[in-house]
C-alpha positions as a printed Julia matrix, in Angstrom:
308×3 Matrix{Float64}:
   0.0    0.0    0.0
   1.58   3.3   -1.1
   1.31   6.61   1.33
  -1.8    8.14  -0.68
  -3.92   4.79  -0.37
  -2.34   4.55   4.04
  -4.41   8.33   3.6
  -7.49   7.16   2.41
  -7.68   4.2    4.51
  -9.12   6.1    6.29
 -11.79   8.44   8.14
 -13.73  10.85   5.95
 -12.4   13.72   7.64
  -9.02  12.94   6.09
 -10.3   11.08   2.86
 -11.65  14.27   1.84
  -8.63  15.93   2.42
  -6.36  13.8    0.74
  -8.8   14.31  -2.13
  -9.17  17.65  -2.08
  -5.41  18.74  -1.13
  -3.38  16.5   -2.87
  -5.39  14.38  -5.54
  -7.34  17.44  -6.81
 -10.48  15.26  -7.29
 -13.48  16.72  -8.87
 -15.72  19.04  -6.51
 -18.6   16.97  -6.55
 -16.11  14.01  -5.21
 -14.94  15.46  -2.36
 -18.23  17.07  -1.34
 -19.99  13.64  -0.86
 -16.67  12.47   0.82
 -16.8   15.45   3.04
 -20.32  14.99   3.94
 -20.14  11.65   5.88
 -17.85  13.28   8.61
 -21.1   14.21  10.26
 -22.55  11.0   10.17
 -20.28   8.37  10.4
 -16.73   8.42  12.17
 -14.7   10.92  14.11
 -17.17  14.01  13.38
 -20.23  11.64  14.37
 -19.19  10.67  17.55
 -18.01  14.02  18.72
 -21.54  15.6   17.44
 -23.02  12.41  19.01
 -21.43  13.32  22.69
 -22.72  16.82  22.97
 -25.38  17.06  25.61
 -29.02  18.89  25.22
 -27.46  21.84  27.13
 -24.47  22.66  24.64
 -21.51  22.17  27.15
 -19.11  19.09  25.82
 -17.52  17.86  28.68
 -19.22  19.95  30.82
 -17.19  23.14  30.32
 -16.83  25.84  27.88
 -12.63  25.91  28.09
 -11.86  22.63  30.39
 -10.17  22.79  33.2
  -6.47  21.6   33.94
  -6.03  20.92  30.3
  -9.14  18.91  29.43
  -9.83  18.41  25.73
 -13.46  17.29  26.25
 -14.76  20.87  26.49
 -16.72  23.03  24.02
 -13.89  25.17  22.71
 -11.25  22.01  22.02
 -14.53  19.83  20.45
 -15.64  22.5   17.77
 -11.81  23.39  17.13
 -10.96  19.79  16.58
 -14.41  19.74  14.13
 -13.69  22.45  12.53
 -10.14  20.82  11.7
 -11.85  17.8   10.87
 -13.47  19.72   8.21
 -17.34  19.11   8.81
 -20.02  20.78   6.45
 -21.0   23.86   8.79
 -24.23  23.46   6.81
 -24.77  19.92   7.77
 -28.16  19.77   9.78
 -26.56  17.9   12.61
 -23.86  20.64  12.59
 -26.6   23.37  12.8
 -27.53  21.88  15.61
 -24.85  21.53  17.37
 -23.83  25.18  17.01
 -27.39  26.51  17.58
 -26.83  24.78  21.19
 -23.54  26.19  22.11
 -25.13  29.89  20.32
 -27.9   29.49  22.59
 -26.61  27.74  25.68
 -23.0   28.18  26.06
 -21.35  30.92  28.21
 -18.21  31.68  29.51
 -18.69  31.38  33.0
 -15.6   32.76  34.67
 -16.06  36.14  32.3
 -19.36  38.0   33.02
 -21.42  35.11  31.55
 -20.47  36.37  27.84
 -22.31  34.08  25.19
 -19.5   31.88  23.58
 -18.95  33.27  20.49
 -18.23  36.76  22.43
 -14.94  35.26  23.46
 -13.7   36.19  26.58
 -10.16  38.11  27.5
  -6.74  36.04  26.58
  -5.95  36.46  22.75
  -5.14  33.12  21.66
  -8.56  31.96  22.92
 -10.31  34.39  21.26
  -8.17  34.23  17.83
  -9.46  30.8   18.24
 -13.18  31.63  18.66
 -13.45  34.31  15.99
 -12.03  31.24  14.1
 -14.65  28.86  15.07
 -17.28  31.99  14.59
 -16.31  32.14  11.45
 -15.85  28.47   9.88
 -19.59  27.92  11.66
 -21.23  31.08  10.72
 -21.93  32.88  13.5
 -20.07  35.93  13.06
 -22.0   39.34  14.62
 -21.43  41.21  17.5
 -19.04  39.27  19.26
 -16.95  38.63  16.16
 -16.75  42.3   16.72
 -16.04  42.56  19.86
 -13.01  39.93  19.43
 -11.53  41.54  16.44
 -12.02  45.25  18.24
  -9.95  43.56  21.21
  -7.74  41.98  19.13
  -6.36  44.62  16.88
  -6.22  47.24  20.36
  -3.94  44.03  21.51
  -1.16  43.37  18.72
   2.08  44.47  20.56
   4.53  46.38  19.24
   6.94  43.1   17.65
   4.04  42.41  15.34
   2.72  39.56  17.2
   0.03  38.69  20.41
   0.73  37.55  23.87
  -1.58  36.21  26.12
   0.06  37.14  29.45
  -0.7   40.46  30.63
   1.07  43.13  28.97
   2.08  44.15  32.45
   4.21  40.89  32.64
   5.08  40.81  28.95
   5.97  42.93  26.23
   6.92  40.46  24.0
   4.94  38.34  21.61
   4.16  34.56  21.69
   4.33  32.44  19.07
   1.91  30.04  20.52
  -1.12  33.25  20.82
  -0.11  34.46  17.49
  -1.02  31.62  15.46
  -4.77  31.0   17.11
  -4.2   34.64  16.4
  -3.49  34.54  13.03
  -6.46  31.83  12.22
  -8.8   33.93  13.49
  -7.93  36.79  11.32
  -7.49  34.81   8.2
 -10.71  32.62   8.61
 -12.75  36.39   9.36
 -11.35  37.72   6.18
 -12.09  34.77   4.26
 -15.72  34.89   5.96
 -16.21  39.34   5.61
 -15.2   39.99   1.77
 -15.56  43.54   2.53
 -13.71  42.96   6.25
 -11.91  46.72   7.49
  -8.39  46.93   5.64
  -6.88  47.29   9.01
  -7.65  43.59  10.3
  -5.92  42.31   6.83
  -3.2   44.85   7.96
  -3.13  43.73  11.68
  -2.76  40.09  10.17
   0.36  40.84   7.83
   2.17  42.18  11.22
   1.66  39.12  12.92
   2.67  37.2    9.95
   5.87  39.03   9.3
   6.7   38.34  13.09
   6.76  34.6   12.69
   8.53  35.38   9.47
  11.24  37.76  10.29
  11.92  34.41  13.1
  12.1   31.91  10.43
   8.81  30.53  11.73
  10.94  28.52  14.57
  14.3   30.56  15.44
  14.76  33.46  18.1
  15.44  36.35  16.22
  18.26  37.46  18.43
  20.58  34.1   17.76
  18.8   31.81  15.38
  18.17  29.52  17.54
  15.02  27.31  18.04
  12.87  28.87  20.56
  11.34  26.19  22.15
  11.99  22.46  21.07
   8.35  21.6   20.69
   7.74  23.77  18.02
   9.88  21.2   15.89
   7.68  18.42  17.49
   4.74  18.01  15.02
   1.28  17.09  16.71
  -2.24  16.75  16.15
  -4.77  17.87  17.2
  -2.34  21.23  18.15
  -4.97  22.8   20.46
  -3.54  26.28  21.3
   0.42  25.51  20.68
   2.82  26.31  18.1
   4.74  24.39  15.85
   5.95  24.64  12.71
   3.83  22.35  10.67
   0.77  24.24  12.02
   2.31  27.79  11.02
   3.59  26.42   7.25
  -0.54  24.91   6.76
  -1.48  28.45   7.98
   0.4   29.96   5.36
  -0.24  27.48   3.2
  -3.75  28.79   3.35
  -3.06  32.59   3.56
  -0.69  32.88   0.39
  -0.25  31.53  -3.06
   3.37  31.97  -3.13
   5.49  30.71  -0.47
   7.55  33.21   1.44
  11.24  32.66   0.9
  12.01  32.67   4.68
   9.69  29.39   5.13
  12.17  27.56   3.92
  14.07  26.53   6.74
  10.97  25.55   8.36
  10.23  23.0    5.15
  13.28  21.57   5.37
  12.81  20.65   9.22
   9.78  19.31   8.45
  11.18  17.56   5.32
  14.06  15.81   7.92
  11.07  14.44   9.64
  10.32  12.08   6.54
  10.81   8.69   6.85
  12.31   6.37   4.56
   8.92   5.07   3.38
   7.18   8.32   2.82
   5.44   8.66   6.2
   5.69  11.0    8.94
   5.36  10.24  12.59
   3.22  11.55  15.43
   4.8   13.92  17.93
   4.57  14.03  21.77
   1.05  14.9   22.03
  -0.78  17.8   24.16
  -1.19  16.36  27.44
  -5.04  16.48  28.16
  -8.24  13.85  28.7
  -9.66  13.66  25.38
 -13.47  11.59  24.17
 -10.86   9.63  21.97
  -7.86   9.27  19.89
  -8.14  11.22  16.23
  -4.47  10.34  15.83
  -1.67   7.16  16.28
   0.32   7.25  19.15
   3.5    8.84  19.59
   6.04   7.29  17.5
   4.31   5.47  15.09
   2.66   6.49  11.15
   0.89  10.01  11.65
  -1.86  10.23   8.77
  -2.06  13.84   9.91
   0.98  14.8    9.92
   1.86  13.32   6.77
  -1.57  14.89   5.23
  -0.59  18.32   6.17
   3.16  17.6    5.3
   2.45  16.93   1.78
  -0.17  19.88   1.11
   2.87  21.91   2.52
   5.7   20.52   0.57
   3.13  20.37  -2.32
   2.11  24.15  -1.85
   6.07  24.93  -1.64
   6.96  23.21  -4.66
   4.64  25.4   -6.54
   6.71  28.37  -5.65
């Protein structure tokens, strides 16, 4: 069995993907393939495990790094790549729209977001893959752009304790932004603007290098991993761009190469050290062994680079 038919072997949330990213199947193809993630497989049995009262897990964030909450469930759909329009995805969202709250922050509905930037990158994302952009998709990007520190980039410790930008915020950042533009055709030039800052910080850094040395910030970043949740590394940040420009960046390069020294010898890359956390269940192999996700988004990377 080659790599491409390992891919398909698969759950529909990657079949589709495969087809779509890399085998450039015909629309009406990957549509039907994309359809059965909400009702059979991974995207079934999440929608499956949401209660009448919105709250997966119980919680709208999860506490002491659970997975099973609202927040980590729709990001890991939305990654999964479920039809927003799908009737059982309606009604999902119309439950967390109508239910959900963030407790610990005034009892703002959910798609208000709350205060730290990387969530709320993160749920203007989710806002806008799910349609429910309004006036707290507003209210995140007004907090958002009054946020961006002076390096380009977003923090989410208090700017009292840090002046400095995060690499980990600015990516949920930098999804938000991107998946709101995408959404808002006529979106305010200045969030496009705001986005290009952020952007330029990660690539003034080589998406993985201090600037000051060029060395690797943290060694996780190298460590690729799915589902990422809110951290960094540089297989997230290339699909990001991936998705945000046409033409590669030059300075991504370095970053493709790590990720190309990852390869193994039979085409296949390996999962990473994954985000401690309770999840429902494994979307993922274990550490160590044949990653279909990372070796999914490797080769719509490498594929997008090539094009260059």
């Amino acid at each position: 069995m080659d790599v491409t038919e390992w891919l398909l072997d698969s759950d529909p949330a990657i079949r589709w993907q495969v087809m779509h990213d890399l085998l450039d199947a015909p629309p009406d193809e990957t549509d039907r393939e994309r359809a059965r993630i909400a009702t059979e497989g991974w995207g079934a049995r999440l929608l499956a495990l949401q209660p009448d009262d919105g709250y997966w897990g119980g919680e709208e964030y999860g506490i002491d790094g659970d997975r099973r909450s609202v927040i980590w469930t729709l990001h890991l759909l939305r990654r999964l790549g479920i039809d927003p329009d799908a009737p059982q995805t309606r009604s999902a969202i119309a439950r967390v729209r109508d239910g959900v709250v963030w407790r610990e922050w005034g009892e703002l509905p959910f798609f208000h977001g709350e205060v730290e930037e990387c969530v709320n990158g993160g749920v203007l994302a989710l806002a806008a893959y799910f349609g429910e952009l309004g006036a707290g998709s507003d209210r995140i990007i007004e907090r958002l752009l009054h946020e961006q520190l002076a390096d380009g980039g977003w923090n989410c410790e208090p700017i009292e304790e840090s002046t400095r930008s995060s690499f980990d915020s600015t990516i949920c950042v930098l999804e938000g932004l991107l998946a709101y533009e995408r959404a808002v055709p006529d979106a305010p030039p200045e969030v496009a603007a705001s986005r290009r800052l952020g952007e330029e910080y990660l690539l003034e850094r080589g998406l993985f290098r201090r600037r000051s040395t060029g060395e690797i910030v943290l060694p996780r970043y190298a460590t690729l991993k799915f589902p990422p949740y809110w951290t960094y590394d540089v297989l997230r940040s290339l699909d990001y761009f991936r998705l945000a420009d046409d033409r590669p960046d030059p300075r991504v390069a370095d970053a493709v190469e790590l990720v190309v020294s990852q390869r193994g010898d039979d085409g296949r890359w390996l999962a990473g050290t994954p985000w401690n956390g309770q999840v429902f269940f494994a979307v993922d192999a274990p550490e160590g062994e044949p990653s279909r996700w990372n070796t999914l988004r490797a080769l719509r990377v490498l594929r997008w680079f090539d094009q260059r």
